Amino acid sequence: MAQLYKLGLRPALQYPAKLMITAENGDKVRLSSVEEAKRYLAAKQRRLILLKWIYSSPPTHNRWIHEILYCVRLERIRFSLRGALSTFHDTLQPFLDHIDTLTIGEEPNT
Protein backbone atom coordinates (compact mmCIF):
# COMPACT_ATOMS: atom_id res chain seq x y z
CA MET A 1 0.00 0.00 0.00
CA ALA A 2 2.87 2.35 0.80
CA GLN A 3 4.22 1.85 -2.73
CA LEU A 4 0.94 3.16 -4.15
CA TYR A 5 1.27 6.38 -2.19
CA LYS A 6 4.89 6.82 -3.31
CA LEU A 7 3.69 6.58 -6.92
CA GLY A 8 1.08 9.28 -6.31
CA LEU A 9 -1.77 6.77 -6.35
CA ARG A 10 -4.38 6.31 -3.68
CA PRO A 11 -6.82 3.42 -3.31
CA ALA A 12 -10.50 4.32 -3.56
CA LEU A 13 -13.41 2.06 -2.82
CA GLN A 14 -16.17 2.37 -5.38
CA TYR A 15 -18.28 -0.38 -3.86
CA PRO A 16 -17.46 -2.37 -0.71
CA ALA A 17 -16.02 -5.36 -2.61
CA LYS A 18 -14.36 -3.52 -5.49
CA LEU A 19 -10.97 -1.86 -5.39
CA MET A 20 -9.99 0.92 -7.75
CA ILE A 21 -6.82 2.96 -7.81
CA THR A 22 -7.22 6.68 -8.32
CA ALA A 23 -4.22 8.68 -9.49
CA GLU A 24 -3.63 12.25 -8.33
CA ASN A 25 -4.96 13.53 -11.65
CA GLY A 26 -8.27 11.73 -11.01
CA ASP A 27 -7.81 8.88 -13.49
CA LYS A 28 -9.28 5.63 -12.15
CA VAL A 29 -7.69 2.28 -12.89
CA ARG A 30 -9.95 -0.70 -12.33
CA LEU A 31 -8.19 -3.91 -11.41
CA SER A 32 -8.94 -7.14 -13.22
CA SER A 33 -11.66 -9.29 -11.70
CA VAL A 34 -9.13 -11.88 -10.54
CA GLU A 35 -7.13 -9.24 -8.70
CA GLU A 36 -10.31 -7.77 -7.23
CA ALA A 37 -11.30 -11.16 -5.90
CA LYS A 38 -7.84 -11.77 -4.43
CA ARG A 39 -7.84 -8.41 -2.68
CA TYR A 40 -11.38 -8.90 -1.40
CA LEU A 41 -10.57 -12.33 0.00
CA ALA A 42 -7.33 -11.08 1.56
CA ALA A 43 -9.22 -8.24 3.27
CA LYS A 44 -11.66 -10.73 4.74
CA GLN A 45 -8.78 -12.86 5.95
CA ARG A 46 -7.12 -9.87 7.63
CA ARG A 47 -10.45 -8.98 9.29
CA LEU A 48 -10.74 -12.48 10.70
CA ILE A 49 -7.18 -12.36 12.04
CA LEU A 50 -7.92 -9.03 13.73
CA LEU A 51 -11.08 -10.44 15.31
CA LYS A 52 -9.24 -13.47 16.68
CA TRP A 53 -5.84 -11.99 17.60
CA ILE A 54 -6.45 -12.19 21.34
CA TYR A 55 -7.30 -15.90 21.37
CA SER A 56 -4.67 -18.55 21.96
CA SER A 57 -5.40 -20.25 18.63
CA PRO A 58 -5.47 -18.43 15.28
CA PRO A 59 -8.49 -18.56 12.96
CA THR A 60 -8.69 -21.84 11.10
CA HIS A 61 -8.85 -22.27 7.35
CA ASN A 62 -12.42 -23.57 7.75
CA ARG A 63 -13.39 -20.43 9.69
CA TRP A 64 -12.00 -18.25 6.90
CA ILE A 65 -13.93 -20.21 4.27
CA HIS A 66 -17.16 -19.91 6.28
CA GLU A 67 -16.61 -16.15 6.67
CA ILE A 68 -16.04 -15.75 2.92
CA LEU A 69 -19.08 -17.83 1.99
CA TYR A 70 -21.26 -15.71 4.27
CA CYS A 71 -20.00 -12.55 2.56
CA VAL A 72 -20.38 -14.10 -0.90
CA ARG A 73 -24.11 -14.56 -0.26
CA LEU A 74 -24.44 -10.87 0.60
CA GLU A 75 -22.36 -9.86 -2.42
CA ARG A 76 -24.56 -11.95 -4.71
CA ILE A 77 -27.64 -10.10 -3.44
CA ARG A 78 -25.91 -6.75 -3.98
CA PHE A 79 -24.83 -7.62 -7.53
CA SER A 80 -28.29 -9.02 -8.27
CA LEU A 81 -29.98 -5.79 -7.20
CA ARG A 82 -27.70 -3.88 -9.57
CA GLY A 83 -28.41 -6.29 -12.42
CA ALA A 84 -24.77 -7.37 -12.56
CA LEU A 85 -24.86 -11.09 -11.80
CA SER A 86 -22.52 -11.79 -14.71
CA THR A 87 -19.89 -9.56 -13.08
CA PHE A 88 -20.39 -11.40 -9.79
CA HIS A 89 -19.88 -14.76 -11.49
CA ASP A 90 -16.86 -13.53 -13.48
CA THR A 91 -15.24 -12.26 -10.29
CA LEU A 92 -15.96 -15.03 -7.80
CA GLN A 93 -16.63 -18.16 -9.86
CA PRO A 94 -12.99 -19.40 -9.87
CA PHE A 95 -12.96 -19.18 -6.07
CA LEU A 96 -16.36 -20.90 -5.76
CA ASP A 97 -15.21 -23.67 -8.11
CA HIS A 98 -12.19 -24.21 -5.87
CA ILE A 99 -14.38 -24.29 -2.75
CA ASP A 100 -16.44 -27.08 -4.33
CA THR A 101 -13.32 -29.26 -4.38
CA LEU A 102 -12.63 -28.81 -0.63
CA THR A 103 -13.94 -30.76 2.33
CA ILE A 104 -15.13 -28.19 4.83
CA GLY A 105 -16.32 -29.12 8.30
CA GLU A 106 -18.69 -27.29 10.60
CA GLU A 107 -17.15 -24.34 12.39
CA PRO A 108 -18.34 -23.23 15.84
CA ASN A 109 -19.68 -19.67 16.16
CA THR A 110 -16.89 -18.44 18.43
PDB file of C-alpha atoms in Angstrom:
ATOM      1  CA  MET A   1       0.000   0.000   0.000  1.00  0.00           C
ATOM      2  CA  ALA A   2       2.868   2.350   0.803  1.00  0.00           C
ATOM      3  CA  GLN A   3       4.217   1.846  -2.726  1.00  0.00           C
ATOM      4  CA  LEU A   4       0.944   3.157  -4.152  1.00  0.00           C
ATOM      5  CA  TYR A   5       1.273   6.377  -2.186  1.00  0.00           C
ATOM      6  CA  LYS A   6       4.893   6.822  -3.310  1.00  0.00           C
ATOM      7  CA  LEU A   7       3.688   6.584  -6.923  1.00  0.00           C
ATOM      8  CA  GLY A   8       1.083   9.276  -6.308  1.00  0.00           C
ATOM      9  CA  LEU A   9      -1.766   6.775  -6.347  1.00  0.00           C
ATOM     10  CA  ARG A  10      -4.381   6.309  -3.678  1.00  0.00           C
ATOM     11  CA  PRO A  11      -6.818   3.421  -3.308  1.00  0.00           C
ATOM     12  CA  ALA A  12     -10.496   4.323  -3.564  1.00  0.00           C
ATOM     13  CA  LEU A  13     -13.411   2.057  -2.823  1.00  0.00           C
ATOM     14  CA  GLN A  14     -16.168   2.373  -5.385  1.00  0.00           C
ATOM     15  CA  TYR A  15     -18.277  -0.378  -3.860  1.00  0.00           C
ATOM     16  CA  PRO A  16     -17.463  -2.368  -0.715  1.00  0.00           C
ATOM     17  CA  ALA A  17     -16.018  -5.359  -2.615  1.00  0.00           C
ATOM     18  CA  LYS A  18     -14.361  -3.516  -5.491  1.00  0.00           C
ATOM     19  CA  LEU A  19     -10.969  -1.859  -5.394  1.00  0.00           C
ATOM     20  CA  MET A  20      -9.989   0.919  -7.755  1.00  0.00           C
ATOM     21  CA  ILE A  21      -6.819   2.958  -7.813  1.00  0.00           C
ATOM     22  CA  THR A  22      -7.222   6.682  -8.324  1.00  0.00           C
ATOM     23  CA  ALA A  23      -4.220   8.679  -9.488  1.00  0.00           C
ATOM     24  CA  GLU A  24      -3.626  12.249  -8.330  1.00  0.00           C
ATOM     25  CA  ASN A  25      -4.965  13.530 -11.648  1.00  0.00           C
ATOM     26  CA  GLY A  26      -8.274  11.728 -11.009  1.00  0.00           C
ATOM     27  CA  ASP A  27      -7.811   8.876 -13.490  1.00  0.00           C
ATOM     28  CA  LYS A  28      -9.275   5.633 -12.154  1.00  0.00           C
ATOM     29  CA  VAL A  29      -7.692   2.282 -12.895  1.00  0.00           C
ATOM     30  CA  ARG A  30      -9.952  -0.700 -12.330  1.00  0.00           C
ATOM     31  CA  LEU A  31      -8.194  -3.906 -11.410  1.00  0.00           C
ATOM     32  CA  SER A  32      -8.937  -7.139 -13.217  1.00  0.00           C
ATOM     33  CA  SER A  33     -11.660  -9.293 -11.698  1.00  0.00           C
ATOM     34  CA  VAL A  34      -9.126 -11.881 -10.537  1.00  0.00           C
ATOM     35  CA  GLU A  35      -7.126  -9.235  -8.695  1.00  0.00           C
ATOM     36  CA  GLU A  36     -10.309  -7.769  -7.231  1.00  0.00           C
ATOM     37  CA  ALA A  37     -11.300 -11.158  -5.904  1.00  0.00           C
ATOM     38  CA  LYS A  38      -7.840 -11.766  -4.430  1.00  0.00           C
ATOM     39  CA  ARG A  39      -7.839  -8.408  -2.679  1.00  0.00           C
ATOM     40  CA  TYR A  40     -11.383  -8.902  -1.401  1.00  0.00           C
ATOM     41  CA  LEU A  41     -10.566 -12.330   0.004  1.00  0.00           C
ATOM     42  CA  ALA A  42      -7.333 -11.075   1.564  1.00  0.00           C
ATOM     43  CA  ALA A  43      -9.219  -8.237   3.266  1.00  0.00           C
ATOM     44  CA  LYS A  44     -11.662 -10.727   4.743  1.00  0.00           C
ATOM     45  CA  GLN A  45      -8.778 -12.861   5.946  1.00  0.00           C
ATOM     46  CA  ARG A  46      -7.120  -9.866   7.634  1.00  0.00           C
ATOM     47  CA  ARG A  47     -10.447  -8.985   9.290  1.00  0.00           C
ATOM     48  CA  LEU A  48     -10.740 -12.477  10.703  1.00  0.00           C
ATOM     49  CA  ILE A  49      -7.181 -12.360  12.040  1.00  0.00           C
ATOM     50  CA  LEU A  50      -7.921  -9.027  13.725  1.00  0.00           C
ATOM     51  CA  LEU A  51     -11.079 -10.444  15.306  1.00  0.00           C
ATOM     52  CA  LYS A  52      -9.241 -13.475  16.675  1.00  0.00           C
ATOM     53  CA  TRP A  53      -5.844 -11.986  17.595  1.00  0.00           C
ATOM     54  CA  ILE A  54      -6.445 -12.195  21.342  1.00  0.00           C
ATOM     55  CA  TYR A  55      -7.304 -15.904  21.371  1.00  0.00           C
ATOM     56  CA  SER A  56      -4.669 -18.555  21.963  1.00  0.00           C
ATOM     57  CA  SER A  57      -5.403 -20.248  18.633  1.00  0.00           C
ATOM     58  CA  PRO A  58      -5.474 -18.425  15.283  1.00  0.00           C
ATOM     59  CA  PRO A  59      -8.493 -18.561  12.964  1.00  0.00           C
ATOM     60  CA  THR A  60      -8.688 -21.841  11.104  1.00  0.00           C
ATOM     61  CA  HIS A  61      -8.851 -22.275   7.349  1.00  0.00           C
ATOM     62  CA  ASN A  62     -12.418 -23.566   7.752  1.00  0.00           C
ATOM     63  CA  ARG A  63     -13.393 -20.434   9.690  1.00  0.00           C
ATOM     64  CA  TRP A  64     -11.996 -18.246   6.904  1.00  0.00           C
ATOM     65  CA  ILE A  65     -13.927 -20.206   4.273  1.00  0.00           C
ATOM     66  CA  HIS A  66     -17.161 -19.906   6.284  1.00  0.00           C
ATOM     67  CA  GLU A  67     -16.609 -16.152   6.669  1.00  0.00           C
ATOM     68  CA  ILE A  68     -16.038 -15.755   2.924  1.00  0.00           C
ATOM     69  CA  LEU A  69     -19.075 -17.834   1.987  1.00  0.00           C
ATOM     70  CA  TYR A  70     -21.256 -15.711   4.272  1.00  0.00           C
ATOM     71  CA  CYS A  71     -20.003 -12.552   2.561  1.00  0.00           C
ATOM     72  CA  VAL A  72     -20.376 -14.104  -0.900  1.00  0.00           C
ATOM     73  CA  ARG A  73     -24.108 -14.555  -0.262  1.00  0.00           C
ATOM     74  CA  LEU A  74     -24.439 -10.872   0.603  1.00  0.00           C
ATOM     75  CA  GLU A  75     -22.362  -9.860  -2.416  1.00  0.00           C
ATOM     76  CA  ARG A  76     -24.562 -11.946  -4.706  1.00  0.00           C
ATOM     77  CA  ILE A  77     -27.636 -10.100  -3.441  1.00  0.00           C
ATOM     78  CA  ARG A  78     -25.913  -6.748  -3.980  1.00  0.00           C
ATOM     79  CA  PHE A  79     -24.831  -7.615  -7.530  1.00  0.00           C
ATOM     80  CA  SER A  80     -28.286  -9.019  -8.273  1.00  0.00           C
ATOM     81  CA  LEU A  81     -29.980  -5.787  -7.202  1.00  0.00           C
ATOM     82  CA  ARG A  82     -27.695  -3.881  -9.573  1.00  0.00           C
ATOM     83  CA  GLY A  83     -28.413  -6.295 -12.424  1.00  0.00           C
ATOM     84  CA  ALA A  84     -24.767  -7.366 -12.562  1.00  0.00           C
ATOM     85  CA  LEU A  85     -24.863 -11.087 -11.802  1.00  0.00           C
ATOM     86  CA  SER A  86     -22.522 -11.790 -14.711  1.00  0.00           C
ATOM     87  CA  THR A  87     -19.887  -9.557 -13.080  1.00  0.00           C
ATOM     88  CA  PHE A  88     -20.392 -11.398  -9.793  1.00  0.00           C
ATOM     89  CA  HIS A  89     -19.875 -14.762 -11.486  1.00  0.00           C
ATOM     90  CA  ASP A  90     -16.856 -13.532 -13.482  1.00  0.00           C
ATOM     91  CA  THR A  91     -15.241 -12.264 -10.287  1.00  0.00           C
ATOM     92  CA  LEU A  92     -15.957 -15.035  -7.799  1.00  0.00           C
ATOM     93  CA  GLN A  93     -16.629 -18.164  -9.864  1.00  0.00           C
ATOM     94  CA  PRO A  94     -12.995 -19.396  -9.869  1.00  0.00           C
ATOM     95  CA  PHE A  95     -12.960 -19.179  -6.072  1.00  0.00           C
ATOM     96  CA  LEU A  96     -16.357 -20.897  -5.762  1.00  0.00           C
ATOM     97  CA  ASP A  97     -15.206 -23.672  -8.108  1.00  0.00           C
ATOM     98  CA  HIS A  98     -12.185 -24.210  -5.870  1.00  0.00           C
ATOM     99  CA  ILE A  99     -14.382 -24.291  -2.748  1.00  0.00           C
ATOM    100  CA  ASP A 100     -16.442 -27.084  -4.330  1.00  0.00           C
ATOM    101  CA  THR A 101     -13.319 -29.265  -4.376  1.00  0.00           C
ATOM    102  CA  LEU A 102     -12.632 -28.808  -0.633  1.00  0.00           C
ATOM    103  CA  THR A 103     -13.941 -30.763   2.331  1.00  0.00           C
ATOM    104  CA  ILE A 104     -15.132 -28.186   4.828  1.00  0.00           C
ATOM    105  CA  GLY A 105     -16.316 -29.117   8.301  1.00  0.00           C
ATOM    106  CA  GLU A 106     -18.688 -27.287  10.604  1.00  0.00           C
ATOM    107  CA  GLU A 107     -17.149 -24.336  12.386  1.00  0.00           C
ATOM    108  CA  PRO A 108     -18.344 -23.229  15.840  1.00  0.00           C
ATOM    109  CA  ASN A 109     -19.675 -19.672  16.162  1.00  0.00           C
ATOM    110  CA  THR A 110     -16.886 -18.438  18.429  1.00  0.00           C
TER     111      THR A 110
END
